[in-house]
Coordinates of C-alpha atoms in Angstrom, one line a residue:
M1 CA 112.6 89.7 93.2
K2 CA 111.4 93.1 94.3
T3 CA 111.2 94.7 97.7
V4 CA 108.9 97.4 99.1
G5 CA 110.0 99.6 101.9
I6 CA 107.4 101.0 104.7
I7 CA 108.3 103.7 107.2
A8 CA 106.4 103.2 110.4
E9 CA 106.0 103.4 114.2
Y10 CA 103.8 100.4 115.0
N11 CA 102.6 101.7 118.3
P12 CA 101.5 99.2 118.6
F13 CA 101.2 97.0 115.4
H14 CA 97.4 96.6 114.6
Q15 CA 95.1 95.5 111.5
G16 CA 95.6 98.5 109.5
H17 CA 99.5 98.0 109.5
L18 CA 98.8 94.2 108.6
Y19 CA 96.6 95.4 105.8
Q20 CA 99.3 97.8 104.6
L21 CA 102.0 95.2 104.5
E22 CA 99.6 92.7 102.5
Q23 CA 98.6 95.5 100.0
A24 CA 102.1 96.8 99.7
K25 CA 103.2 93.3 98.4
L26 CA 100.3 93.0 96.1
L27 CA 100.3 96.3 94.6
T28 CA 104.1 96.2 93.8
G29 CA 104.5 92.8 93.1
S30 CA 107.2 92.5 95.9
T31 CA 108.2 89.3 97.6
Q32 CA 110.1 91.3 100.6
V33 CA 109.3 94.0 102.8
V34 CA 111.8 96.2 104.6
V35 CA 110.4 98.4 107.5
V36 CA 112.3 101.5 108.8
M37 CA 110.8 102.0 112.3
S38 CA 110.9 104.4 115.1
G39 CA 112.7 103.1 118.2
N40 CA 111.4 103.7 121.7
F41 CA 110.5 107.4 121.3
V42 CA 108.1 108.5 118.6
Q43 CA 107.3 111.4 116.3
R44 CA 104.8 113.1 118.4
G45 CA 107.4 113.7 121.0
I46 CA 106.3 110.9 123.4
P47 CA 107.7 107.5 124.4
A48 CA 106.4 104.4 122.5
I49 CA 103.9 102.6 124.6
I50 CA 105.8 99.2 124.2
D51 CA 109.4 98.7 123.6
K52 CA 110.9 98.6 120.0
Y53 CA 111.9 94.9 120.3
A54 CA 108.6 93.8 121.0
R55 CA 107.1 95.9 118.1
T56 CA 109.8 94.5 115.9
K57 CA 108.7 90.9 116.7
M58 CA 105.1 92.0 115.9
A59 CA 106.0 93.1 112.5
L60 CA 108.3 90.4 111.7
T61 CA 105.6 87.7 112.6
H62 CA 103.0 89.5 110.4
G63 CA 105.0 89.8 107.3
A64 CA 108.1 92.1 107.5
D65 CA 111.4 90.5 106.3
L66 CA 113.7 93.3 107.8
V67 CA 113.2 96.0 110.4
I68 CA 115.7 98.9 110.7
E69 CA 115.7 101.6 113.5
L70 CA 115.0 105.0 112.4
P71 CA 117.5 107.2 114.7
V72 CA 116.0 108.9 117.4
C73 CA 116.9 112.3 116.4
Y74 CA 114.7 111.9 113.2
A75 CA 112.0 109.5 114.8
T76 CA 111.2 112.5 117.1
A77 CA 111.5 115.3 114.5
S78 CA 108.9 117.1 112.2
A79 CA 107.2 115.4 109.6
E80 CA 109.8 116.8 106.9
A81 CA 112.9 115.3 108.7
F82 CA 111.2 112.0 109.9
A83 CA 110.1 111.4 106.2
Y84 CA 113.5 112.4 104.7
A85 CA 115.5 110.2 106.9
G86 CA 113.3 107.2 106.4
I87 CA 113.5 107.7 102.8
S88 CA 117.1 108.2 102.9
I89 CA 117.8 104.8 104.6
L90 CA 115.5 102.9 102.2
D91 CA 117.1 104.6 99.2
R92 CA 120.8 104.0 100.3
L93 CA 120.2 100.3 100.9
G94 CA 120.4 99.6 97.2
F95 CA 117.8 97.0 96.9
V96 CA 114.5 98.7 97.8
D97 CA 112.4 99.1 94.6
Y98 CA 109.2 100.8 96.3
I99 CA 108.0 102.9 99.0
C100 CA 104.5 102.4 100.2
F101 CA 102.5 104.5 102.6
G102 CA 99.0 105.0 103.8
S103 CA 97.1 108.3 103.2
E104 CA 93.6 109.4 104.0
C105 CA 93.2 110.8 100.1
G106 CA 94.5 107.7 98.4
D107 CA 95.4 110.1 95.5
M108 CA 98.9 109.4 94.4
K109 CA 99.0 112.0 91.7
L110 CA 97.7 114.7 93.9
L111 CA 100.3 114.0 96.7
E112 CA 103.0 113.9 94.1
H113 CA 102.0 117.2 92.7
L114 CA 101.7 119.0 96.0
A115 CA 105.1 117.7 96.9
E116 CA 106.5 119.3 93.5
I117 CA 105.0 122.7 94.5
L118 CA 106.7 122.4 97.7
V119 CA 110.0 121.5 96.3
E120 CA 110.2 123.9 93.3
E121 CA 108.6 126.6 95.4
P122 CA 107.3 128.9 92.5
T123 CA 107.5 132.7 93.0
S124 CA 103.9 133.4 93.6
Y125 CA 103.8 130.4 96.2
Q126 CA 106.6 132.1 98.0
Q127 CA 104.9 135.4 98.1
E128 CA 101.7 133.9 99.3
L129 CA 103.7 132.0 102.2
R130 CA 105.6 135.3 103.2
K131 CA 102.1 137.0 103.5
E132 CA 100.7 134.2 105.7
L133 CA 103.8 134.2 108.0
K134 CA 103.5 137.9 108.4
S135 CA 99.9 137.6 109.5
G136 CA 101.1 135.6 112.4
L137 CA 100.1 132.0 111.5
T138 CA 102.4 129.1 112.4
F139 CA 104.6 127.9 109.6
P140 CA 102.4 124.6 109.0
K141 CA 99.2 126.8 108.9
A142 CA 100.9 129.4 106.7
R143 CA 102.1 126.9 104.4
T144 CA 98.8 125.2 104.0
K145 CA 96.9 128.4 103.4
A146 CA 99.7 129.4 100.9
L147 CA 99.4 126.2 99.1
I148 CA 95.8 126.6 98.8
N149 CA 95.7 130.1 97.6
Y150 CA 98.6 129.2 95.1
M151 CA 96.6 126.3 93.5
K152 CA 93.3 128.4 93.7
E153 CA 95.0 131.3 91.5
N154 CA 97.2 129.0 89.2
E155 CA 95.5 125.7 88.6
S156 CA 92.1 124.3 88.0
L157 CA 91.3 122.4 91.3
G158 CA 89.8 118.9 91.2
Y159 CA 89.2 119.5 94.9
D160 CA 87.3 122.5 96.5
Q161 CA 89.1 124.6 99.0
T162 CA 87.6 123.0 102.0
S163 CA 88.5 119.5 100.8
L164 CA 91.8 120.6 100.0
E165 CA 92.3 122.1 103.4
I166 CA 91.1 118.9 105.0
L167 CA 93.5 117.0 103.0
L168 CA 96.5 119.2 103.9
N169 CA 95.7 119.0 107.6
S170 CA 95.4 115.0 107.5
P171 CA 98.3 113.4 109.3
N172 CA 99.1 110.6 106.8
N173 CA 98.7 112.9 103.9
I174 CA 101.3 115.2 105.4
L175 CA 103.6 112.4 105.7
G176 CA 102.9 111.1 102.2
I177 CA 103.5 114.7 100.9
E178 CA 107.0 114.8 102.8
Y179 CA 107.8 111.1 101.4
M180 CA 107.3 112.5 98.0
K181 CA 109.3 115.7 98.4
A182 CA 112.1 113.6 99.9
I183 CA 112.1 111.3 96.6
Q184 CA 112.1 114.4 94.5
K185 CA 114.8 116.1 96.4
R186 CA 117.1 113.0 96.5
K187 CA 116.4 112.4 92.7
S188 CA 115.7 108.9 94.0
N189 CA 114.6 105.8 91.8
L190 CA 112.3 104.7 94.5
R191 CA 108.7 104.3 93.2
A192 CA 105.8 105.4 95.5
V193 CA 102.4 103.7 96.0
T194 CA 100.0 104.8 98.3
I195 CA 96.9 102.8 100.0
K196 CA 93.9 104.7 101.1
R197 CA 93.5 104.4 104.8
Q198 CA 90.8 102.0 106.1
G199 CA 88.5 102.0 109.1
A200 CA 89.1 104.3 111.8
G201 CA 91.0 107.7 111.5
Y202 CA 94.5 108.4 112.7
H203 CA 93.1 110.2 115.9
D204 CA 90.1 108.3 116.5
S205 CA 89.9 106.8 120.0
N206 CA 86.9 104.5 119.2
V207 CA 88.1 101.1 119.8
S208 CA 84.9 99.4 118.5
L209 CA 85.5 100.7 114.9
P210 CA 87.0 98.3 112.3
N211 CA 90.5 98.7 111.9
A212 CA 90.8 100.5 115.3
S213 CA 93.7 103.0 115.4
A214 CA 96.9 102.8 117.5
T215 CA 95.2 105.9 119.4
A216 CA 92.4 103.8 120.3
I217 CA 94.4 100.7 121.3
R218 CA 96.6 102.8 123.5
S219 CA 93.6 104.4 125.2
V220 CA 92.6 100.9 126.3
L221 CA 96.0 100.0 127.6
T222 CA 95.9 103.4 129.3
K223 CA 92.7 102.5 131.2
D224 CA 93.9 98.9 132.3
D225 CA 91.3 97.2 130.4
L226 CA 92.8 94.3 128.2
F227 CA 89.2 93.0 127.7
S228 CA 88.4 95.9 125.3
L229 CA 91.2 95.4 122.9
P230 CA 90.0 95.4 119.3
K231 CA 88.8 91.8 118.2
D232 CA 90.6 92.1 115.0
L233 CA 94.1 92.8 116.4
P234 CA 96.8 90.5 114.7
L235 CA 97.5 87.5 116.6
E236 CA 101.2 88.3 117.7
T237 CA 100.1 91.8 118.7
V238 CA 97.5 90.2 121.0
T239 CA 99.9 87.7 122.4
I240 CA 102.5 90.2 123.3
L241 CA 100.2 92.7 124.7
K242 CA 98.6 90.2 127.1
Q243 CA 101.9 88.5 128.1
E244 CA 104.0 91.6 128.7
Y245 CA 101.2 93.9 130.3
Q246 CA 102.3 95.3 133.4
K247 CA 105.6 93.3 133.2
T248 CA 107.6 95.5 130.5
Y249 CA 104.9 97.9 129.6
P250 CA 102.8 100.4 129.4
I251 CA 105.3 103.1 129.4
F252 CA 103.9 106.6 129.4
R253 CA 105.1 110.4 129.1
N254 CA 104.2 111.0 132.9
D255 CA 106.6 108.1 133.8
F256 CA 109.4 110.6 133.0
T257 CA 108.0 113.6 135.1
S258 CA 110.8 113.6 137.8
L259 CA 113.5 113.1 135.2
L260 CA 112.2 115.8 133.0
Y261 CA 111.8 118.4 136.1
Y262 CA 115.4 117.6 137.2
K263 CA 116.8 118.2 133.6
L264 CA 115.0 121.4 133.2
S265 CA 116.0 122.7 136.6
M266 CA 119.6 122.2 135.8
I267 CA 119.7 124.1 132.6
K268 CA 119.8 127.9 132.0
E269 CA 117.1 129.5 129.8
E270 CA 119.5 130.7 127.2
D271 CA 120.9 127.0 126.9
L272 CA 117.6 125.5 126.3
T273 CA 117.5 126.8 122.8
L274 CA 120.6 124.6 121.9
Y275 CA 118.0 121.6 121.8
A276 CA 115.9 120.7 118.8
D277 CA 112.7 122.3 118.5
V278 CA 113.2 124.6 121.5
T279 CA 112.6 128.5 120.5
P280 CA 113.3 131.3 122.6
E281 CA 109.6 131.7 123.2
L282 CA 109.4 128.1 124.3
A283 CA 112.5 128.4 126.5
N284 CA 111.2 131.4 128.2
R285 CA 107.6 129.7 128.9
I286 CA 109.5 126.6 130.3
K287 CA 111.3 128.6 132.9
N288 CA 108.3 130.5 133.9
N289 CA 106.1 127.6 134.4
L290 CA 108.3 125.1 135.8
T291 CA 106.9 123.6 139.1
Y292 CA 107.4 120.4 140.7
A293 CA 103.6 120.0 141.3
K294 CA 103.0 119.3 137.7
T295 CA 103.0 116.1 135.8
Y296 CA 104.7 116.0 132.3
D297 CA 101.3 116.2 130.7
D298 CA 100.1 119.0 132.7
F299 CA 103.4 121.0 132.1
C300 CA 102.9 120.5 128.3
L301 CA 99.5 121.9 128.5
S302 CA 100.8 124.8 130.7
L303 CA 103.1 125.8 127.8
K304 CA 100.5 125.8 125.1
T305 CA 99.8 129.3 123.3
K306 CA 98.4 130.1 119.9
E307 CA 102.0 130.1 118.3
L308 CA 103.1 127.0 120.3
T309 CA 101.4 123.8 119.5
L310 CA 101.5 120.8 121.6
T311 CA 103.4 118.7 119.1
R312 CA 106.0 121.3 119.1
I313 CA 106.2 121.4 122.9
N314 CA 106.2 117.6 123.1
R315 CA 109.1 117.3 120.8
G316 CA 111.1 120.2 122.2
L317 CA 110.9 118.8 126.0
L318 CA 111.6 115.2 124.6
H319 CA 114.8 116.6 122.9
I320 CA 115.8 118.3 126.3
L321 CA 115.2 115.1 128.2
L322 CA 117.2 113.1 125.7
S323 CA 119.9 115.8 125.0
I324 CA 119.2 116.0 121.3
P325 CA 120.7 119.3 119.9
K326 CA 119.6 121.3 117.0
T327 CA 120.9 119.9 113.7
Q328 CA 120.7 120.7 110.1
H329 CA 121.1 117.2 109.0
I330 CA 118.2 115.2 107.8
E331 CA 120.0 112.6 106.1
A332 CA 120.3 109.2 108.0
S333 CA 123.7 108.0 107.7
Y334 CA 123.4 104.5 109.2
G335 CA 120.9 101.8 109.7
R336 CA 120.6 99.8 113.1
I337 CA 119.2 96.3 112.3
L338 CA 116.3 95.5 115.0
G339 CA 115.4 92.2 113.5
F340 CA 115.0 90.0 110.5
R341 CA 113.6 86.6 109.2
T342 CA 116.5 84.3 108.7
D343 CA 115.5 83.9 105.1
A344 CA 116.1 87.5 104.7
T345 CA 119.8 87.5 105.4
K346 CA 120.4 87.7 101.7
L347 CA 118.9 91.4 102.1
L348 CA 121.8 92.1 104.4
R349 CA 124.4 90.7 102.3
T350 CA 123.2 92.7 99.5
A351 CA 123.1 96.0 101.3
T352 CA 126.7 95.0 102.5
K353 CA 127.8 94.3 99.1
E354 CA 126.3 97.6 97.8
N355 CA 128.2 99.4 100.7
R356 CA 126.0 102.5 100.3
I357 CA 125.1 102.8 104.2
P358 CA 126.8 101.2 107.3
L359 CA 124.4 98.5 108.8
I360 CA 124.9 97.9 112.4
V361 CA 124.0 94.4 113.8
K362 CA 126.1 94.5 117.0
T363 CA 126.1 97.8 119.0
A364 CA 129.8 97.0 119.8
N365 CA 130.9 97.2 116.2
A366 CA 129.4 100.8 115.7
K367 CA 132.4 102.6 116.4
Q368 CA 134.6 100.8 113.7
L369 CA 131.7 101.2 111.2
L370 CA 130.8 105.0 111.7
N371 CA 132.7 108.2 111.4
Q372 CA 132.7 110.4 114.5
E373 CA 129.5 112.4 113.6
E374 CA 127.6 109.3 112.8
Y375 CA 128.9 107.6 116.0
E376 CA 127.8 110.7 118.0
L377 CA 124.1 110.1 116.5
F378 CA 124.3 106.5 117.3
E379 CA 125.1 107.2 120.8
Q380 CA 122.1 109.2 121.0
D381 CA 120.0 106.1 120.1
V382 CA 121.9 104.0 122.5
R383 CA 121.3 106.7 125.4
A384 CA 117.6 107.1 124.8
T385 CA 117.2 103.1 124.8
H386 CA 118.9 102.8 128.0
L387 CA 116.7 105.6 129.6
Y388 CA 113.5 103.9 128.4
N389 CA 114.8 100.7 129.7
Q390 CA 115.6 102.0 133.1
M391 CA 112.1 103.2 133.4
I392 CA 110.8 99.8 132.5
F393 CA 112.9 98.5 135.4
Q394 CA 111.9 101.4 137.7
K395 CA 108.2 100.7 137.0
F396 CA 108.0 97.1 136.6
H397 CA 111.3 95.8 138.2
A398 CA 112.0 93.9 135.1
N399 CA 115.7 93.6 133.9
F400 CA 116.0 94.5 130.3
S401 CA 119.1 93.9 128.3
D402 CA 121.2 96.9 127.4
E403 CA 121.9 97.8 123.8
Y404 CA 125.3 96.1 124.1
T405 CA 124.0 92.7 124.8
H406 CA 120.5 92.8 123.2
G407 CA 120.8 91.5 119.8
P408 CA 118.3 91.7 116.8
V409 CA 115.2 89.9 117.0
I410 CA 115.7 86.8 114.7
L411 CA 112.5 85.1 113.4
K412 CA 113.4 81.6 112.2
E413 CA 111.6 80.2 109.2

């Protein structure tokens, strides 16, 4: 039996995700799917609209066999750290054969080649990158321009420059390249396959398009308009969204405005830079723009400059809120089990036998399974979940089990 891995957020699970699950099995000949999924906070530096256990149930019901949480410090990090941590979990499980990801281009060879350049960093590429950084571009823009210039000068392009630039600025392609970089850096035996994204684009908010994006679905939930949910949403997603609406979700960034303001008002400017993704420039702007009159969203917009992107600001503020410090580690050193199908327990037994990564089923056992550094990272996950659950209670007066009493979601066959 073969196993394919997927790294995802499922915020929330939609038709495109179901298509990927089905195609991942078909393309790889796998009978089992392991998903590494973000918890209650996601890569754009915002809270997930619905909690991680609801999203785990959506995934298991529609074909996933095992769902493992991506630690919050990586789930809310840059594409590079997000991808590397996800790949490291799949790689260390010891039984995953493939990684499957979506991409806008669907060109596995090109994505792999771009990753090779970025891993090897040829001298002429490094020169191009230094030149673009000196011109004042942000690192992502400088890297894209340097990569295009390098390929234009050193290779015969199958893409014109404009197409290549679009490719390098498309979110799923970016993550795909980072997955390939992680596999190459780790010298992993994971084999990668990509599926060309179908239907709406990642940022497309048009809910009437086929395979509507998660962005579009969240926009409907924001407007309190469940009647406008896409008609092709998977069954369990629809059931959960309708049953739990205004009971345990939706959770938005603005719900944390008062908490963020209090946290920021208590920290000295120079201490803000101790947190992940907070530069001295961002720290300075935070202190100069801090006012109780602004919502979380408005505050983020007030900090934006040409050099400071909204994504970077979102992540920096969230890391302050969640007390996530700077770290040089991008290797995920444990796996928290969020849920599994009962017939997938053999996967857990295999991973335990391989003994390449600690797997946490019960939170109370974490301290015995992890070393001090690993346990401190795990405590970040616990605190982040408790904060999210507190917001559910504050907003909807719904009691949510804490991490010490809430076990994995188990789907019985």
